[in-house]
GROMACS .gro file of N, CA and C in nm:
model
  471
    1MET      N    1   4.403  -1.959  -9.341
    1MET     CA    2   4.424  -2.068  -9.453
    1MET      C    3   4.566  -2.106  -9.477
    2ALA      N    4   4.653  -2.039  -9.423
    2ALA     CA    5   4.811  -2.074  -9.449
    2ALA      C    6   4.830  -2.195  -9.359
    3LYS      N    7   4.750  -2.241  -9.254
    3LYS     CA    8   4.768  -2.345  -9.167
    3LYS      C    9   4.739  -2.470  -9.236
    4PHE      N   10   4.655  -2.466  -9.351
    4PHE     CA   11   4.624  -2.595  -9.431
    4PHE      C   12   4.746  -2.642  -9.500
    5GLY      N   13   4.846  -2.566  -9.525
    5GLY     CA   14   4.977  -2.600  -9.584
    5GLY      C   15   5.048  -2.694  -9.472
    6ASP      N   16   5.046  -2.663  -9.348
    6ASP     CA   17   5.105  -2.744  -9.243
    6ASP      C   18   5.038  -2.880  -9.241
    7ILE      N   19   4.911  -2.897  -9.243
    7ILE     CA   20   4.852  -3.023  -9.251
    7ILE      C   21   4.882  -3.114  -9.382
    8ALA      N   22   4.882  -3.037  -9.498
    8ALA     CA   23   4.919  -3.109  -9.616
    8ALA      C   24   5.067  -3.149  -9.621
    9GLU      N   25   5.141  -3.065  -9.564
    9GLU     CA   26   5.291  -3.112  -9.565
    9GLU      C   27   5.319  -3.216  -9.452
   10GLY      N   28   5.234  -3.226  -9.354
   10GLY     CA   29   5.250  -3.342  -9.257
   10GLY      C   30   5.203  -3.476  -9.318
   11LEU      N   31   5.086  -3.449  -9.402
   11LEU     CA   32   5.045  -3.574  -9.477
   11LEU      C   33   5.146  -3.626  -9.598
   12VAL      N   34   5.201  -3.530  -9.653
   12VAL     CA   35   5.311  -3.566  -9.756
   12VAL      C   36   5.411  -3.642  -9.686
   13TYR      N   37   5.476  -3.591  -9.562
   13TYR     CA   38   5.578  -3.646  -9.478
   13TYR      C   39   5.536  -3.798  -9.459
   14LEU      N   40   5.418  -3.816  -9.404
   14LEU     CA   41   5.358  -3.946  -9.378
   14LEU      C   42   5.368  -4.048  -9.505
   15HIS      N   43   5.304  -4.001  -9.614
   15HIS     CA   44   5.288  -4.082  -9.734
   15HIS      C   45   5.426  -4.097  -9.806
   16GLN      N   46   5.533  -4.014  -9.790
   16GLN     CA   47   5.654  -4.047  -9.835
   16GLN      C   48   5.726  -4.160  -9.769
   17ARG      N   49   5.670  -4.187  -9.645
   17ARG     CA   50   5.725  -4.288  -9.548
   17ARG      C   51   5.635  -4.415  -9.556
   18ASN      N   52   5.534  -4.409  -9.669
   18ASN     CA   53   5.449  -4.511  -9.681
   18ASN      C   54   5.348  -4.546  -9.553
   19VAL      N   55   5.322  -4.440  -9.497
   19VAL     CA   56   5.224  -4.433  -9.374
   19VAL      C   57   5.098  -4.365  -9.423
   20ILE      N   58   4.975  -4.426  -9.423
   20ILE     CA   59   4.856  -4.374  -9.439
   20ILE      C   60   4.783  -4.353  -9.298
   21HIS      N   61   4.720  -4.221  -9.280
   21HIS     CA   62   4.683  -4.190  -9.152
   21HIS      C   63   4.571  -4.264  -9.117
   22ARG      N   64   4.470  -4.261  -9.201
   22ARG     CA   65   4.338  -4.323  -9.192
   22ARG      C   66   4.240  -4.266  -9.084
   23ASP      N   67   4.281  -4.158  -9.015
   23ASP     CA   68   4.183  -4.084  -8.920
   23ASP      C   69   4.206  -3.941  -8.917
   24LEU      N   70   4.221  -3.881  -9.023
   24LEU     CA   71   4.269  -3.732  -9.038
   24LEU      C   72   4.140  -3.661  -9.001
   25LYS      N   73   4.144  -3.586  -8.904
   25LYS     CA   74   4.028  -3.499  -8.873
   25LYS      C   75   4.075  -3.377  -8.779
   26PRO      N   76   4.006  -3.269  -8.764
   26PRO     CA   77   4.042  -3.156  -8.680
   26PRO      C   78   4.097  -3.193  -8.551
   27ALA      N   79   4.039  -3.285  -8.477
   27ALA     CA   80   4.076  -3.335  -8.343
   27ALA      C   81   4.206  -3.390  -8.338
   28ASN      N   82   4.269  -3.452  -8.462
   28ASN     CA   83   4.382  -3.497  -8.463
   28ASN      C   84   4.499  -3.411  -8.521
   29VAL      N   85   4.460  -3.284  -8.535
   29VAL     CA   86   4.566  -3.190  -8.562
   29VAL      C   87   4.589  -3.097  -8.439
   30LEU      N   88   4.720  -3.082  -8.409
   30LEU     CA   89   4.769  -3.017  -8.284
   30LEU      C   90   4.809  -2.885  -8.328
   31ILE      N   91   4.803  -2.797  -8.245
   31ILE     CA   92   4.872  -2.657  -8.245
   31ILE      C   93   4.979  -2.656  -8.155
   32CYS      N   94   5.112  -2.649  -8.212
   32CYS     CA   95   5.221  -2.643  -8.133
   32CYS      C   96   5.266  -2.508  -8.081
   33ILE      N   97   5.341  -2.488  -7.988
   33ILE     CA   98   5.392  -2.376  -7.919
   33ILE      C   99   5.432  -2.262  -8.026
   34ASP      N  100   5.495  -2.302  -8.137
   34ASP     CA  101   5.545  -2.220  -8.222
   34ASP      C  102   5.441  -2.189  -8.343
   35ASN      N  103   5.306  -2.237  -8.298
   35ASN     CA  104   5.186  -2.202  -8.401
   35ASN      C  105   5.194  -2.276  -8.525
   36ARG      N  106   5.264  -2.392  -8.520
   36ARG     CA  107   5.269  -2.473  -8.640
   36ARG      C  108   5.158  -2.590  -8.610
   37LEU      N  109   5.105  -2.638  -8.707
   37LEU     CA  110   5.003  -2.747  -8.684
   37LEU      C  111   5.092  -2.874  -8.709
   38LYS      N  112   5.051  -2.981  -8.631
   38LYS     CA  113   5.109  -3.114  -8.637
   38LYS      C  114   4.994  -3.218  -8.638
   39LEU      N  115   5.016  -3.317  -8.691
   39LEU     CA  116   4.930  -3.419  -8.698
   39LEU      C  117   4.961  -3.526  -8.588
   40ALA      N  118   4.843  -3.581  -8.543
   40ALA     CA  119   4.852  -3.653  -8.420
   40ALA      C  120   4.765  -3.794  -8.433
   41ASP      N  121   4.758  -3.865  -8.342
   41ASP     CA  122   4.687  -3.978  -8.319
   41ASP      C  123   4.686  -4.081  -8.439
   42PHE      N  124   4.814  -4.164  -8.427
   42PHE     CA  125   4.827  -4.256  -8.535
   42PHE      C  126   4.796  -4.413  -8.495
   43GLY      N  127   4.700  -4.406  -8.401
   43GLY     CA  128   4.663  -4.534  -8.352
   43GLY      C  129   4.596  -4.639  -8.450
   44ILE      N  130   4.544  -4.576  -8.557
   44ILE     CA  131   4.494  -4.678  -8.679
   44ILE      C  132   4.568  -4.644  -8.805
   45SER      N  133   4.675  -4.578  -8.799
   45SER     CA  134   4.757  -4.568  -8.912
   45SER      C  135   4.819  -4.696  -8.953
   46LYS      N  136   4.852  -4.699  -9.080
   46LYS     CA  137   4.904  -4.827  -9.141
   46LYS      C  138   5.029  -4.801  -9.226
   47ILE      N  139   5.138  -4.894  -9.211
   47ILE     CA  140   5.251  -4.881  -9.310
   47ILE      C  141   5.198  -4.956  -9.441
   48MET      N  142   5.219  -4.881  -9.558
   48MET     CA  143   5.156  -4.947  -9.682
   48MET      C  144   5.276  -5.007  -9.747
   49HIS      N  145   5.252  -5.131  -9.792
   49HIS     CA  146   5.351  -5.206  -9.871
   49HIS      C  147   5.327  -5.204 -10.004
   50GLU      N  148   5.420  -5.211 -10.099
   50GLU     CA  149   5.383  -5.223 -10.246
   50GLU      C  150   5.262  -5.296 -10.288
   51ASP      N  151   5.191  -5.248 -10.361
   51ASP     CA  152   5.045  -5.301 -10.413
   51ASP      C  153   4.972  -5.346 -10.297
   52ASP      N  154   4.976  -5.275 -10.180
   52ASP     CA  155   4.902  -5.295 -10.065
   52ASP      C  156   4.763  -5.232 -10.092
   53LEU      N  157   4.654  -5.310 -10.074
   53LEU     CA  158   4.496  -5.246 -10.084
   53LEU      C  159   4.444  -5.272  -9.944
   54ASN      N  160   4.366  -5.169  -9.897
   54ASN     CA  161   4.309  -5.180  -9.757
   54ASN      C  162   4.156  -5.176  -9.785
   55ARG      N  163   4.088  -5.262  -9.704
   55ARG     CA  164   3.948  -5.288  -9.702
   55ARG      C  165   3.881  -5.255  -9.574
   56THR      N  166   3.970  -5.246  -9.458
   56THR     CA  167   3.926  -5.225  -9.334
   56THR      C  168   3.852  -5.108  -9.303
   57ILE      N  169   3.745  -5.095  -9.266
   57ILE     CA  170   3.657  -4.978  -9.248
   57ILE      C  171   3.701  -4.924  -9.105
   58VAL      N  172   3.783  -4.815  -9.104
   58VAL     CA  173   3.827  -4.751  -8.993
   58VAL      C  174   3.828  -4.603  -9.009
   59GLY      N  175   3.829  -4.537  -8.907
   59GLY     CA  176   3.832  -4.385  -8.905
   59GLY      C  177   3.688  -4.323  -8.853
   60THR      N  178   3.691  -4.203  -8.867
   60THR     CA  179   3.584  -4.126  -8.827
   60THR      C  180   3.474  -4.089  -8.928
   61PRO      N  181   3.352  -4.137  -8.931
   61PRO     CA  182   3.270  -4.151  -9.048
   61PRO      C  183   3.257  -4.010  -9.112
   62LEU      N  184   3.250  -3.903  -9.036
   62LEU     CA  185   3.241  -3.784  -9.114
   62LEU      C  186   3.356  -3.738  -9.195
   63TYR      N  187   3.465  -3.795  -9.174
   63TYR     CA  188   3.593  -3.763  -9.242
   63TYR      C  189   3.618  -3.880  -9.333
   64MET      N  190   3.540  -3.982  -9.337
   64MET     CA  191   3.583  -4.104  -9.414
   64MET      C  192   3.560  -4.097  -9.560
   65ALA      N  193   3.660  -4.137  -9.653
   65ALA     CA  194   3.631  -4.126  -9.776
   65ALA      C  195   3.525  -4.221  -9.833
   66PRO      N  196   3.453  -4.187  -9.940
   66PRO     CA  197   3.333  -4.293  -9.973
   66PRO      C  198   3.391  -4.446 -10.002
   67GLU      N  199   3.502  -4.460 -10.054
   67GLU     CA  200   3.564  -4.591 -10.089
   67GLU      C  201   3.568  -4.671  -9.954
   68VAL      N  202   3.615  -4.589  -9.855
   68VAL     CA  203   3.641  -4.654  -9.720
   68VAL      C  204   3.503  -4.690  -9.647
   69ALA      N  205   3.412  -4.613  -9.647
   69ALA     CA  206   3.286  -4.617  -9.599
   69ALA      C  207   3.204  -4.739  -9.653
   70ARG      N  208   3.233  -4.773  -9.800
   70ARG     CA  209   3.174  -4.872  -9.879
   70ARG      C  210   3.254  -5.008  -9.855
   71GLY      N  211   3.364  -5.012  -9.791
   71GLY     CA  212   3.441  -5.132  -9.780
   71GLY      C  213   3.524  -5.172  -9.906
   72LYS      N  214   3.541  -5.073  -9.992
   72LYS     CA  215   3.626  -5.096 -10.118
   72LYS      C  216   3.769  -5.093 -10.082
   73ASP      N  217   3.843  -5.108 -10.183
   73ASP     CA  218   3.996  -5.083 -10.182
   73ASP      C  219   4.019  -4.933 -10.155
   74TYR      N  220   4.114  -4.888 -10.083
   74TYR     CA  221   4.156  -4.763 -10.057
   74TYR      C  222   4.295  -4.753 -10.040
   75ASP      N  223   4.341  -4.637 -10.064
   75ASP     CA  224   4.498  -4.611 -10.040
   75ASP      C  225   4.533  -4.473  -9.984
   76TYR      N  226   4.626  -4.399 -10.031
   76TYR     CA  227   4.658  -4.267  -9.963
   76TYR      C  228   4.548  -4.173 -10.011
   77LYS      N  229   4.488  -4.193 -10.109
   77LYS     CA  230   4.386  -4.086 -10.158
   77LYS      C  231   4.266  -4.081 -10.062
   78SER      N  232   4.252  -4.176  -9.949
   78SER     CA  233   4.166  -4.163  -9.863
   78SER      C  234   4.184  -4.046  -9.768
   79ASP      N  235   4.316  -4.038  -9.733
   79ASP     CA  236   4.367  -3.924  -9.646
   79ASP      C  237   4.336  -3.785  -9.716
   80VAL      N  238   4.347  -3.793  -9.869
   80VAL     CA  239   4.333  -3.674  -9.927
   80VAL      C  240   4.185  -3.625  -9.942
   81TRP      N  241   4.084  -3.717  -9.932
   81TRP     CA  242   3.935  -3.689  -9.910
   81TRP      C  243   3.920  -3.613  -9.761
   82ALA      N  244   3.988  -3.666  -9.667
   82ALA     CA  245   3.968  -3.609  -9.537
   82ALA      C  246   4.026  -3.479  -9.524
   83LEU      N  247   4.146  -3.444  -9.590
   83LEU     CA  248   4.199  -3.317  -9.596
   83LEU      C  249   4.107  -3.232  -9.669
   84GLY      N  250   4.040  -3.273  -9.777
   84GLY     CA  251   3.929  -3.187  -9.833
   84GLY      C  252   3.838  -3.135  -9.752
   85ILE      N  253   3.788  -3.230  -9.675
   85ILE     CA  254   3.687  -3.203  -9.591
   85ILE      C  255   3.722  -3.102  -9.484
   86ILE      N  256   3.850  -3.127  -9.435
   86ILE     CA  257   3.911  -3.030  -9.337
   86ILE      C  258   3.924  -2.884  -9.414
   87PHE      N  259   3.967  -2.878  -9.547
   87PHE     CA  260   3.982  -2.765  -9.622
   87PHE      C  261   3.846  -2.693  -9.627
   88TYR      N  262   3.729  -2.759  -9.657
   88TYR     CA  263   3.605  -2.717  -9.661
   88TYR      C  264   3.544  -2.663  -9.529
   89GLU      N  265   3.570  -2.715  -9.435
   89GLU     CA  266   3.539  -2.667  -9.295
   89GLU      C  267   3.620  -2.543  -9.266
   90LEU      N  268   3.755  -2.531  -9.308
   90LEU     CA  269   3.821  -2.395  -9.281
   90LEU      C  270   3.767  -2.290  -9.357
   91CYS      N  271   3.719  -2.331  -9.477
   91CYS     CA  272   3.657  -2.215  -9.547
   91CYS      C  273   3.502  -2.184  -9.529
   92MET      N  274   3.431  -2.272  -9.484
   92MET     CA  275   3.297  -2.249  -9.452
   92MET      C  276   3.265  -2.228  -9.304
   93LEU      N  277   3.362  -2.269  -9.230
   93LEU     CA  278   3.334  -2.262  -9.078
   93LEU      C  279   3.226  -2.362  -9.041
   94GLU      N  280   3.202  -2.472  -9.119
   94GLU     CA  281   3.112  -2.580  -9.079
   94GLU      C  282   3.146  -2.703  -9.161
   95HIS      N  283   3.111  -2.813  -9.111
   95HIS     CA  284   3.127  -2.943  -9.185
   95HIS      C  285   3.024  -2.949  -9.279
   96PRO      N  286   3.065  -3.011  -9.395
   96PRO     CA  287   2.972  -3.024  -9.517
   96PRO      C  288   2.854  -3.124  -9.483
   97PHE      N  289   2.877  -3.215  -9.393
   97PHE     CA  290   2.779  -3.305  -9.365
   97PHE      C  291   2.703  -3.310  -9.252
   98VAL      N  292   2.708  -3.179  -9.163
   98VAL     CA  293   2.651  -3.174  -9.036
   98VAL      C  294   2.568  -3.035  -9.040
   99ASP      N  295   2.453  -3.028  -9.008
   99ASP     CA  296   2.376  -2.914  -8.992
   99ASP      C  297   2.417  -2.809  -8.886
  100ARG      N  298   2.365  -2.702  -8.880
  100ARG     CA  299   2.408  -2.606  -8.769
  100ARG      C  300   2.371  -2.655  -8.639
  101PHE      N  301   2.298  -2.762  -8.612
  101PHE     CA  302   2.268  -2.812  -8.496
  101PHE      C  303   2.341  -2.918  -8.445
  102GLY      N  304   2.433  -2.949  -8.529
  102GLY     CA  305   2.540  -3.058  -8.507
  102GLY      C  306   2.472  -3.194  -8.541
  103LYS      N  307   2.369  -3.219  -8.620
  103LYS     CA  308   2.333  -3.332  -8.661
  103LYS      C  309   2.363  -3.357  -8.800
  104ARG      N  310   2.393  -3.496  -8.834
  104ARG     CA  311   2.429  -3.534  -8.963
  104ARG      C  312   2.322  -3.508  -9.053
  105ARG      N  313   2.360  -3.446  -9.176
  105ARG     CA  314   2.251  -3.433  -9.272
  105ARG      C  315   2.207  -3.554  -9.349
  106ASN      N  316   2.281  -3.678  -9.345
  106ASN     CA  317   2.227  -3.788  -9.404
  106ASN      C  318   2.259  -3.884  -9.290
  107GLN      N  319   2.144  -3.955  -9.261
  107GLN     CA  320   2.162  -4.055  -9.150
  107GLN      C  321   2.229  -4.176  -9.202
  108LYS      N  322   2.204  -4.210  -9.320
  108LYS     CA  323   2.283  -4.330  -9.389
  108LYS      C  324   2.406  -4.245  -9.430
  109PHE      N  325   2.530  -4.325  -9.446
  109PHE     CA  326   2.644  -4.267  -9.493
  109PHE      C  327   2.641  -4.264  -9.634
  110SER      N  328   2.570  -4.197  -9.704
  110SER     CA  329   2.570  -4.173  -9.840
  110SER      C  330   2.640  -4.032  -9.862
  111VAL      N  331   2.740  -4.045  -9.943
  111VAL     CA  332   2.812  -3.911  -9.963
  111VAL      C  333   2.777  -3.834 -10.082
  112PRO      N  334   2.713  -3.723 -10.070
  112PRO     CA  335   2.674  -3.653 -10.204
  112PRO      C  336   2.803  -3.582 -10.237
  113GLN      N  337   2.797  -3.557 -10.380
  113GLN     CA  338   2.908  -3.481 -10.428
  113GLN      C  339   2.912  -3.327 -10.398
  114LEU      N  340   3.005  -3.298 -10.331
  114LEU     CA  341   3.001  -3.157 -10.270
  114LEU      C  342   3.039  -3.059 -10.379
  115ASP      N  343   2.981  -2.956 -10.360
  115ASP     CA  344   2.987  -2.828 -10.455
  115ASP      C  345   3.070  -2.720 -10.381
  116CYS      N  346   3.195  -2.720 -10.428
  116CYS     CA  347   3.291  -2.601 -10.368
  116CYS      C  348   3.258  -2.470 -10.422
  117LYS      N  349   3.161  -2.450 -10.517
  117LYS     CA  350   3.128  -2.320 -10.549
  117LYS      C  351   3.067  -2.225 -10.453
  118ARG      N  352   2.991  -2.306 -10.354
  118ARG     CA  353   2.947  -2.264 -10.233
  118ARG      C  354   3.026  -2.193 -10.140
  119LEU      N  355   3.172  -2.228 -10.142
  119LEU     CA  356   3.270  -2.155 -10.059
  119LEU      C  357   3.279  -2.008 -10.081
  120GLY      N  358   3.243  -1.944 -10.201
  120GLY     CA  359   3.239  -1.837 -10.227
  120GLY      C  360   3.390  -1.758 -10.223
  121TYR      N  361   3.484  -1.846 -10.260
  121TYR     CA  362   3.626  -1.792 -10.277
  121TYR      C  363   3.662  -1.794 -10.430
  122SER      N  364   3.772  -1.774 -10.465
  122SER     CA  365   3.827  -1.791 -10.612
  122SER      C  366   3.807  -1.899 -10.660
  123SER      N  367   3.789  -1.901 -10.800
  123SER     CA  368   3.760  -2.016 -10.871
  123SER      C  369   3.888  -2.115 -10.856
  124ALA      N  370   3.995  -2.057 -10.851
  124ALA     CA  371   4.119  -2.142 -10.834
  124ALA      C  372   4.108  -2.226 -10.687
  125LEU      N  373   4.073  -2.145 -10.570
  125LEU     CA  374   4.050  -2.197 -10.449
  125LEU      C  375   3.933  -2.316 -10.443
  126GLN      N  376   3.830  -2.292 -10.511
  126GLN     CA  377   3.724  -2.370 -10.529
  126GLN      C  378   3.773  -2.505 -10.604
  127GLY      N  379   3.859  -2.481 -10.721
  127GLY     CA  380   3.900  -2.592 -10.796
  127GLY      C  381   3.996  -2.677 -10.707
  128LEU      N  382   4.077  -2.618 -10.617
  128LEU     CA  383   4.160  -2.709 -10.533
  128LEU      C  384   4.081  -2.790 -10.433
  129CYS      N  385   3.970  -2.745 -10.387
  129CYS     CA  386   3.888  -2.813 -10.288
  129CYS      C  387   3.811  -2.930 -10.365
  130ASP      N  388   3.776  -2.889 -10.494
  130ASP     CA  389   3.706  -3.001 -10.578
  130ASP      C  390   3.802  -3.098 -10.597
  131MET      N  391   3.926  -3.087 -10.614
  131MET     CA  392   4.019  -3.181 -10.659
  131MET      C  393   4.057  -3.297 -10.524
  132MET      N  394   4.020  -3.232 -10.427
  132MET     CA  395   4.038  -3.324 -10.302
  132MET      C  396   3.903  -3.403 -10.261
  133ILE      N  397   3.798  -3.348 -10.293
  133ILE     CA  398   3.673  -3.423 -10.245
  133ILE      C  399   3.597  -3.479 -10.352
  134GLN      N  400   3.674  -3.533 -10.461
  134GLN     CA  401   3.612  -3.613 -10.565
  134GLN      C  402   3.566  -3.740 -10.516
  135LYS      N  403   3.440  -3.789 -10.530
  135LYS     CA  404   3.401  -3.919 -10.484
  135LYS      C  405   3.481  -4.037 -10.533
  136ASP      N  406   3.512  -4.021 -10.648
  136ASP     CA  407   3.588  -4.124 -10.730
  136ASP      C  408   3.735  -4.092 -10.698
  137PRO      N  409   3.818  -4.197 -10.618
  137PRO     CA  410   3.956  -4.172 -10.574
  137PRO      C  411   4.043  -4.151 -10.688
  138THR      N  412   4.008  -4.212 -10.812
  138THR     CA  413   4.102  -4.199 -10.930
  138THR      C  414   4.107  -4.064 -10.983
  139LYS      N  415   3.998  -3.984 -10.949
  139LYS     CA  416   3.999  -3.842 -10.995
  139LYS      C  417   4.063  -3.742 -10.901
  140ARG      N  418   4.089  -3.787 -10.770
  140ARG     CA  419   4.137  -3.710 -10.661
  140ARG      C  420   4.285  -3.682 -10.696
  141TRP      N  421   4.317  -3.560 -10.664
  141TRP     CA  422   4.472  -3.529 -10.696
  141TRP      C  423   4.556  -3.581 -10.581
  142THR      N  424   4.684  -3.594 -10.611
  142THR     CA  425   4.777  -3.651 -10.510
  142THR      C  426   4.813  -3.531 -10.425
  143LEU      N  427   4.864  -3.556 -10.315
  143LEU     CA  428   4.895  -3.458 -10.217
  143LEU      C  429   4.992  -3.363 -10.261
  144GLU      N  430   5.101  -3.410 -10.354
  144GLU     CA  431   5.197  -3.320 -10.402
  144GLU      C  432   5.135  -3.205 -10.475
  145SER      N  433   5.045  -3.272 -10.588
  145SER     CA  434   4.972  -3.169 -10.669
  145SER      C  435   4.901  -3.068 -10.601
  146ILE      N  436   4.830  -3.117 -10.482
  146ILE     CA  437   4.746  -3.025 -10.412
  146ILE      C  438   4.845  -2.910 -10.343
  147LEU      N  439   4.957  -2.955 -10.291
  147LEU     CA  440   5.038  -2.863 -10.197
  147LEU      C  441   5.105  -2.773 -10.309
  148THR      N  442   5.146  -2.812 -10.421
  148THR     CA  443   5.206  -2.731 -10.518
  148THR      C  444   5.097  -2.623 -10.561
  149LYS      N  445   4.976  -2.658 -10.586
  149LYS     CA  446   4.861  -2.572 -10.631
  149LYS      C  447   4.853  -2.467 -10.529
  150PHE      N  448   4.835  -2.523 -10.395
  150PHE     CA  449   4.810  -2.436 -10.275
  150PHE      C  450   4.928  -2.329 -10.253
  151ARG      N  451   5.054  -2.367 -10.272
  151ARG     CA  452   5.170  -2.290 -10.247
  151ARG      C  453   5.164  -2.164 -10.364
  152ILE      N  454   5.122  -2.213 -10.479
  152ILE     CA  455   5.117  -2.101 -10.594
  152ILE      C  456   5.015  -2.001 -10.553
  153LEU      N  457   4.891  -2.045 -10.507
  153LEU     CA  458   4.769  -1.965 -10.469
  153LEU      C  459   4.823  -1.864 -10.362
  154GLU      N  460   4.902  -1.916 -10.261
  154GLU     CA  461   4.948  -1.854 -10.150
  154GLU      C  462   5.043  -1.727 -10.210
  155ILE      N  463   5.116  -1.764 -10.292
  155ILE     CA  464   5.210  -1.661 -10.360
  155ILE      C  465   5.127  -1.560 -10.429
  156VAL      N  466   5.041  -1.599 -10.501
  156VAL     CA  467   4.940  -1.498 -10.592
  156VAL      C  468   4.880  -1.415 -10.523
  157SER      N  469   4.819  -1.464 -10.402
  157SER     CA  470   4.727  -1.387 -10.321
  157SER      C  471   4.803  -1.310 -10.208
   0.00000   0.00000   0.00000
């Protein structure tokens, strides 16, 4: 679980430089020789300008935030959603929208509200997961808040 912090720190680095990744998924996370994780594939990343709103539907559907899939305005919090899906996968060793045979659970891209209680971890860790995968982007935490809570949980455990 410690490697999750590397991914979150990489996103914080991007967001502080006004870059939204837009295709965060495990295949775009590389393991370096020093065993640190680094983000990769910035082909559809975008530099955000003040008051910029995006509506372009880009990214990998299984990691795409609900607002992106619906063609609604989105911002950095769409990366937070993808980070939450990766976090869920790290905890459960399976994708929340794919069955054990590799098929999508919902043929249409309708996103159910995920229940992180299913993770079987502490309520604090479940809460962290919940804050990343809120369907409503206004209810999703910022990366800074997520990383702070994660670091506190690392120290406590």
